[in-house]
Structure formats: C-alpha cells, structure tokens
Amino acid sequence: MSTFNVPTRDQVSEKNQGLFDHLKSAVGFVPNLFATYAHSDNALSNYLTFSNAKTSLKAKEKEVVNLAVSQVNGCIYCLSAHTAIGKMNGFTDEQILELRAGSASFDSKLDALAKLAKNITENRGRTDDAVVDNFLNAGWTKENLVDTIVLVGDKTISNYLHNTTKIPVDFPIAQPLEAVTA
C-alpha cells in the first residue's frame, strides 16, 4: 500500500496555494482532505465549486445527508468532520449517531431525508420506491430529491478519496456507531 502525504502549501501549485489561503481564512486551517485534493492541479478547485454550489437543502439538512452517506461508505474522516459540523448546526451527539444510522426519530422530515440518503448510498442509486415515496410524502419536493442525489455524489467523492488515501484525520475522531440501532 502506497502512502499518501498531505501536501503543504509550498508543495502545491500556485492555483492551489490561493485556495489554501482562502480555506485558511474561511475555516481557520486547511483540512487534510482538502489538501489531499491538491495533489491534482484541478481537483480541489473543482470539488470546492461542486461542494459549495447552490442547493435547495439547508445547511442542517446537508449534514443529515453527509452523516448518513459517510457512515454507509465507512469514511472515518468525513464522519469526524461532519460530526463536528453537525454539532455546529445544532445536532446533539445522540442525534448525530442516529443520523449516521440513517434515521431521525426526533424529526419526521429529517427522518425521511436520512433514510433516503442511506438507501441511495447502499443501493448505488437504485433507491427503493417506498423510500422515495416516504421522502416525498414527508413534504420534500422533487427538487429536494435531485439535490439530495447530487449531495450523495459529492460526499461519496470525499469518502472515496479518504478511504483510498487514508490521510490523517484532523478533526476529533467520531465515536463508533454500535451504540445505536438503525
């Protein structure tokens, strides 16, 4: 197994150096996963554009999807990062564990979203009709459905990048899920 380094600012292209500077000013640091995208001259810019694109989902709703998808894909980096971001968006530790398991007993609309994100990811887009119907019946729109599928793809890219490179996690490590039943 080859070892991937996390490139520093002086090891990346001038274009990526500018993105590192922007991330440092916006986030306070350059997360290791974003730095890893900078092994490519274009991937970091492309990913940030894709990830920050407009969507019908609110920040808290995006975290529901990010947590469920990252759990299915077994990405400890993204689980750790989105646990921290989920807390910043008002979720409790218990709610975050439940969302990772693909449900939300505390909110029926978020429950339908978590179940959809989990099902899409587990079935590689061959989503169960009953799950889609439940999602739409919970008050979500077809626009929300499409935006959720796009977000599943967005998160899957990062999950795969970390699962392949295994770069160090620079967020507090997410606790194991076994404490929760889906």
PDB file of C-alpha atoms in Angstrom:
ATOM      1  CA  MET A   1       0.000   0.000   0.000  1.00  0.00           C
ATOM      2  CA  SER A   2       1.417   3.330  -1.000  1.00  0.00           C
ATOM      3  CA  THR A   3       1.430   6.154   1.495  1.00  0.00           C
ATOM      4  CA  PHE A   4      -0.173   9.469   0.663  1.00  0.00           C
ATOM      5  CA  ASN A   5       1.207  12.618   2.150  1.00  0.00           C
ATOM      6  CA  VAL A   6      -0.871  15.646   2.989  1.00  0.00           C
ATOM      7  CA  PRO A   7       0.726  18.339   0.846  1.00  0.00           C
ATOM      8  CA  THR A   8       1.680  21.617   2.444  1.00  0.00           C
ATOM      9  CA  ARG A   9       1.078  24.989   0.853  1.00  0.00           C
ATOM     10  CA  ASP A  10       4.600  25.129  -0.612  1.00  0.00           C
ATOM     11  CA  GLN A  11       4.155  21.667  -2.208  1.00  0.00           C
ATOM     12  CA  VAL A  12       1.115  22.570  -4.313  1.00  0.00           C
ATOM     13  CA  SER A  13       0.579  24.638  -7.438  1.00  0.00           C
ATOM     14  CA  GLU A  14       0.181  28.397  -7.289  1.00  0.00           C
ATOM     15  CA  LYS A  15      -3.510  27.965  -8.099  1.00  0.00           C
ATOM     16  CA  ASN A  16      -3.932  25.592  -5.142  1.00  0.00           C
ATOM     17  CA  GLN A  17      -1.878  27.877  -2.892  1.00  0.00           C
ATOM     18  CA  GLY A  18      -4.547  30.537  -3.414  1.00  0.00           C
ATOM     19  CA  LEU A  19      -7.236  28.024  -2.463  1.00  0.00           C
ATOM     20  CA  PHE A  20      -5.252  27.028   0.640  1.00  0.00           C
ATOM     21  CA  ASP A  21      -5.075  30.725   1.605  1.00  0.00           C
ATOM     22  CA  HIS A  22      -8.828  31.105   1.110  1.00  0.00           C
ATOM     23  CA  LEU A  23      -9.595  27.968   3.137  1.00  0.00           C
ATOM     24  CA  LYS A  24      -7.287  29.069   5.938  1.00  0.00           C
ATOM     25  CA  SER A  25      -9.012  32.455   6.167  1.00  0.00           C
ATOM     26  CA  ALA A  26     -12.532  30.956   5.942  1.00  0.00           C
ATOM     27  CA  VAL A  27     -12.117  27.840   8.099  1.00  0.00           C
ATOM     28  CA  GLY A  28      -9.027  28.672  10.163  1.00  0.00           C
ATOM     29  CA  PHE A  29      -6.975  25.840   8.667  1.00  0.00           C
ATOM     30  CA  VAL A  30      -6.741  23.712   5.529  1.00  0.00           C
ATOM     31  CA  PRO A  31      -8.407  20.378   6.336  1.00  0.00           C
ATOM     32  CA  ASN A  32      -6.174  17.445   5.384  1.00  0.00           C
ATOM     33  CA  LEU A  33      -8.755  16.043   2.979  1.00  0.00           C
ATOM     34  CA  PHE A  34      -8.951  19.318   1.061  1.00  0.00           C
ATOM     35  CA  ALA A  35      -5.150  19.470   0.971  1.00  0.00           C
ATOM     36  CA  THR A  36      -5.128  15.938  -0.453  1.00  0.00           C
ATOM     37  CA  TYR A  37      -7.321  17.074  -3.352  1.00  0.00           C
ATOM     38  CA  ALA A  38      -4.447  19.482  -4.176  1.00  0.00           C
ATOM     39  CA  HIS A  39      -2.276  16.598  -5.414  1.00  0.00           C
ATOM     40  CA  SER A  40      -4.214  17.447  -8.584  1.00  0.00           C
ATOM     41  CA  ASP A  41      -3.928  20.918 -10.058  1.00  0.00           C
ATOM     42  CA  ASN A  42      -7.697  20.932 -10.729  1.00  0.00           C
ATOM     43  CA  ALA A  43      -9.426  18.604  -8.264  1.00  0.00           C
ATOM     44  CA  LEU A  44      -9.512  20.957  -5.257  1.00  0.00           C
ATOM     45  CA  SER A  45     -10.995  23.820  -7.256  1.00  0.00           C
ATOM     46  CA  ASN A  46     -13.461  21.509  -8.993  1.00  0.00           C
ATOM     47  CA  TYR A  47     -14.514  19.894  -5.725  1.00  0.00           C
ATOM     48  CA  LEU A  48     -14.953  23.182  -3.859  1.00  0.00           C
ATOM     49  CA  THR A  49     -17.059  24.573  -6.715  1.00  0.00           C
ATOM     50  CA  PHE A  50     -19.214  21.438  -6.724  1.00  0.00           C
ATOM     51  CA  SER A  51     -19.476  21.234  -2.943  1.00  0.00           C
ATOM     52  CA  ASN A  52     -20.353  24.919  -2.495  1.00  0.00           C
ATOM     53  CA  ALA A  53     -22.896  25.092  -5.328  1.00  0.00           C
ATOM     54  CA  LYS A  54     -26.419  26.326  -4.581  1.00  0.00           C
ATOM     55  CA  THR A  55     -28.883  23.711  -3.380  1.00  0.00           C
ATOM     56  CA  SER A  56     -32.440  23.551  -2.076  1.00  0.00           C
ATOM     57  CA  LEU A  57     -31.145  21.868   1.091  1.00  0.00           C
ATOM     58  CA  LYS A  58     -30.337  23.973   4.148  1.00  0.00           C
ATOM     59  CA  ALA A  59     -27.006  23.504   5.964  1.00  0.00           C
ATOM     60  CA  LYS A  60     -28.558  21.322   8.685  1.00  0.00           C
ATOM     61  CA  GLU A  61     -30.278  19.145   6.066  1.00  0.00           C
ATOM     62  CA  LYS A  62     -26.995  18.745   4.187  1.00  0.00           C
ATOM     63  CA  GLU A  63     -25.406  17.422   7.374  1.00  0.00           C
ATOM     64  CA  VAL A  64     -28.134  14.763   7.618  1.00  0.00           C
ATOM     65  CA  VAL A  65     -27.093  13.516   4.174  1.00  0.00           C
ATOM     66  CA  ASN A  66     -23.351  13.882   4.826  1.00  0.00           C
ATOM     67  CA  LEU A  67     -23.546  11.814   8.022  1.00  0.00           C
ATOM     68  CA  ALA A  68     -25.706   9.015   6.588  1.00  0.00           C
ATOM     69  CA  VAL A  69     -23.621   8.707   3.403  1.00  0.00           C
ATOM     70  CA  SER A  70     -20.282   8.792   5.222  1.00  0.00           C
ATOM     71  CA  GLN A  71     -21.477   6.050   7.587  1.00  0.00           C
ATOM     72  CA  VAL A  72     -22.545   3.761   4.732  1.00  0.00           C
ATOM     73  CA  ASN A  73     -19.244   4.409   2.947  1.00  0.00           C
ATOM     74  CA  GLY A  74     -17.252   3.857   6.145  1.00  0.00           C
ATOM     75  CA  CYS A  75     -15.280   7.106   5.938  1.00  0.00           C
ATOM     76  CA  ILE A  76     -13.905   7.992   9.384  1.00  0.00           C
ATOM     77  CA  TYR A  77     -12.528  11.309   8.103  1.00  0.00           C
ATOM     78  CA  CYS A  78     -15.913  12.548   6.859  1.00  0.00           C
ATOM     79  CA  LEU A  79     -17.751  11.080   9.856  1.00  0.00           C
ATOM     80  CA  SER A  80     -15.408  13.003  12.141  1.00  0.00           C
ATOM     81  CA  ALA A  81     -15.613  16.246  10.159  1.00  0.00           C
ATOM     82  CA  HIS A  82     -19.399  16.112   9.798  1.00  0.00           C
ATOM     83  CA  THR A  83     -19.894  15.184  13.440  1.00  0.00           C
ATOM     84  CA  ALA A  84     -18.160  18.473  14.287  1.00  0.00           C
ATOM     85  CA  ILE A  85     -20.129  20.371  11.624  1.00  0.00           C
ATOM     86  CA  GLY A  86     -23.373  18.685  12.720  1.00  0.00           C
ATOM     87  CA  LYS A  87     -22.796  19.948  16.262  1.00  0.00           C
ATOM     88  CA  MET A  88     -22.193  23.459  14.879  1.00  0.00           C
ATOM     89  CA  ASN A  89     -25.583  23.115  13.143  1.00  0.00           C
ATOM     90  CA  GLY A  90     -27.358  22.256  16.406  1.00  0.00           C
ATOM     91  CA  PHE A  91     -27.459  18.451  16.456  1.00  0.00           C
ATOM     92  CA  THR A  92     -26.732  16.652  19.730  1.00  0.00           C
ATOM     93  CA  ASP A  93     -24.297  13.730  19.978  1.00  0.00           C
ATOM     94  CA  GLU A  94     -27.240  11.315  20.192  1.00  0.00           C
ATOM     95  CA  GLN A  95     -28.942  12.835  17.143  1.00  0.00           C
ATOM     96  CA  ILE A  96     -25.712  12.632  15.160  1.00  0.00           C
ATOM     97  CA  LEU A  97     -25.367   8.925  15.939  1.00  0.00           C
ATOM     98  CA  GLU A  98     -28.961   8.363  14.894  1.00  0.00           C
ATOM     99  CA  LEU A  99     -28.448  10.286  11.645  1.00  0.00           C
ATOM    100  CA  ARG A 100     -25.361   8.217  10.899  1.00  0.00           C
ATOM    101  CA  ALA A 101     -27.553   5.121  11.298  1.00  0.00           C
ATOM    102  CA  GLY A 102     -29.942   6.565   8.710  1.00  0.00           C
ATOM    103  CA  SER A 103     -32.846   7.769  10.806  1.00  0.00           C
ATOM    104  CA  ALA A 104     -34.052  10.720  12.874  1.00  0.00           C
ATOM    105  CA  SER A 105     -36.750   9.805  15.402  1.00  0.00           C
ATOM    106  CA  PHE A 106     -36.622  13.419  16.641  1.00  0.00           C
ATOM    107  CA  ASP A 107     -37.874  14.905  13.321  1.00  0.00           C
ATOM    108  CA  SER A 108     -40.087  13.069  10.802  1.00  0.00           C
ATOM    109  CA  LYS A 109     -38.987  15.178   7.840  1.00  0.00           C
ATOM    110  CA  LEU A 110     -35.280  14.713   8.601  1.00  0.00           C
ATOM    111  CA  ASP A 111     -36.005  11.013   9.173  1.00  0.00           C
ATOM    112  CA  ALA A 112     -37.267  10.684   5.597  1.00  0.00           C
ATOM    113  CA  LEU A 113     -34.153  12.532   4.356  1.00  0.00           C
ATOM    114  CA  ALA A 114     -31.760  10.327   6.363  1.00  0.00           C
ATOM    115  CA  LYS A 115     -33.491   7.167   5.174  1.00  0.00           C
ATOM    116  CA  LEU A 116     -33.313   8.368   1.565  1.00  0.00           C
ATOM    117  CA  ALA A 117     -29.616   9.256   1.747  1.00  0.00           C
ATOM    118  CA  LYS A 118     -28.776   5.909   3.346  1.00  0.00           C
ATOM    119  CA  ASN A 119     -30.856   3.953   0.823  1.00  0.00           C
ATOM    120  CA  ILE A 120     -29.430   5.774  -2.207  1.00  0.00           C
ATOM    121  CA  THR A 121     -25.893   5.091  -0.985  1.00  0.00           C
ATOM    122  CA  GLU A 122     -26.438   1.463  -0.005  1.00  0.00           C
ATOM    123  CA  ASN A 123     -28.148   0.686  -3.304  1.00  0.00           C
ATOM    124  CA  ARG A 124     -25.840   2.777  -5.517  1.00  0.00           C
ATOM    125  CA  GLY A 125     -28.716   4.908  -6.726  1.00  0.00           C
ATOM    126  CA  ARG A 126     -31.223   2.098  -7.192  1.00  0.00           C
ATOM    127  CA  THR A 127     -33.359   3.637  -4.477  1.00  0.00           C
ATOM    128  CA  ASP A 128     -36.333   1.707  -3.121  1.00  0.00           C
ATOM    129  CA  ASP A 129     -39.610   3.185  -4.387  1.00  0.00           C
ATOM    130  CA  ALA A 130     -41.110   3.086  -0.882  1.00  0.00           C
ATOM    131  CA  VAL A 131     -38.218   5.204   0.441  1.00  0.00           C
ATOM    132  CA  VAL A 132     -38.703   7.792  -2.330  1.00  0.00           C
ATOM    133  CA  ASP A 133     -42.467   7.842  -1.713  1.00  0.00           C
ATOM    134  CA  ASN A 134     -41.882   8.311   2.035  1.00  0.00           C
ATOM    135  CA  PHE A 135     -39.491  11.179   1.280  1.00  0.00           C
ATOM    136  CA  LEU A 136     -41.998  12.972  -0.962  1.00  0.00           C
ATOM    137  CA  ASN A 137     -44.887  12.266   1.432  1.00  0.00           C
ATOM    138  CA  ALA A 138     -42.857  13.836   4.275  1.00  0.00           C
ATOM    139  CA  GLY A 139     -43.053  17.186   2.466  1.00  0.00           C
ATOM    140  CA  TRP A 140     -39.891  17.127   0.366  1.00  0.00           C
ATOM    141  CA  THR A 141     -40.035  18.103  -3.309  1.00  0.00           C
ATOM    142  CA  LYS A 142     -38.626  16.578  -6.477  1.00  0.00           C
ATOM    143  CA  GLU A 143     -36.068  19.412  -6.437  1.00  0.00           C
ATOM    144  CA  ASN A 144     -35.020  18.264  -2.956  1.00  0.00           C
ATOM    145  CA  LEU A 145     -34.775  14.696  -4.267  1.00  0.00           C
ATOM    146  CA  VAL A 146     -32.441  15.699  -7.100  1.00  0.00           C
ATOM    147  CA  ASP A 147     -30.357  17.913  -4.796  1.00  0.00           C
ATOM    148  CA  THR A 148     -30.066  15.053  -2.294  1.00  0.00           C
ATOM    149  CA  ILE A 149     -28.788  12.718  -5.012  1.00  0.00           C
ATOM    150  CA  VAL A 150     -26.216  15.353  -6.036  1.00  0.00           C
ATOM    151  CA  LEU A 151     -25.125  15.716  -2.401  1.00  0.00           C
ATOM    152  CA  VAL A 152     -24.782  11.925  -2.064  1.00  0.00           C
ATOM    153  CA  GLY A 153     -22.415  12.063  -5.048  1.00  0.00           C
ATOM    154  CA  ASP A 154     -20.499  14.998  -3.568  1.00  0.00           C
ATOM    155  CA  LYS A 155     -19.982  13.229  -0.238  1.00  0.00           C
ATOM    156  CA  THR A 156     -19.153   9.908  -1.888  1.00  0.00           C
ATOM    157  CA  ILE A 157     -16.262  11.567  -3.746  1.00  0.00           C
ATOM    158  CA  SER A 158     -14.691  12.711  -0.462  1.00  0.00           C
ATOM    159  CA  ASN A 159     -15.436   9.369   1.204  1.00  0.00           C
ATOM    160  CA  TYR A 160     -13.653   7.539  -1.601  1.00  0.00           C
ATOM    161  CA  LEU A 161     -10.707   9.941  -1.566  1.00  0.00           C
ATOM    162  CA  HIS A 162     -10.137   9.367   2.143  1.00  0.00           C
ATOM    163  CA  ASN A 163     -10.844   5.632   2.031  1.00  0.00           C
ATOM    164  CA  THR A 164      -8.203   5.320  -0.709  1.00  0.00           C
ATOM    165  CA  THR A 165      -5.543   7.671   0.686  1.00  0.00           C
ATOM    166  CA  LYS A 166      -6.119   7.112   4.435  1.00  0.00           C
ATOM    167  CA  ILE A 167      -4.631  10.514   5.226  1.00  0.00           C
ATOM    168  CA  PRO A 168      -4.695  11.531   8.929  1.00  0.00           C
ATOM    169  CA  VAL A 169      -7.988  12.784  10.387  1.00  0.00           C
ATOM    170  CA  ASP A 170      -7.588  16.336  11.688  1.00  0.00           C
ATOM    171  CA  PHE A 171     -10.940  16.563  13.491  1.00  0.00           C
ATOM    172  CA  PRO A 172     -11.954  14.913  16.784  1.00  0.00           C
ATOM    173  CA  ILE A 173     -12.490  11.244  15.883  1.00  0.00           C
ATOM    174  CA  ALA A 174     -16.167  10.271  15.604  1.00  0.00           C
ATOM    175  CA  GLN A 175     -17.306   7.688  18.138  1.00  0.00           C
ATOM    176  CA  PRO A 176     -18.295   4.201  16.942  1.00  0.00           C
ATOM    177  CA  LEU A 177     -21.870   3.741  15.834  1.00  0.00           C
ATOM    178  CA  GLU A 178     -22.564   0.417  17.557  1.00  0.00           C
ATOM    179  CA  ALA A 179     -24.318   2.289  20.380  1.00  0.00           C
ATOM    180  CA  VAL A 180     -27.241   2.998  18.027  1.00  0.00           C
ATOM    181  CA  THR A 181     -29.674   0.702  16.235  1.00  0.00           C
ATOM    182  CA  ALA A 182     -30.764   1.906  12.799  1.00  0.00           C
TER     183      ALA A 182
END
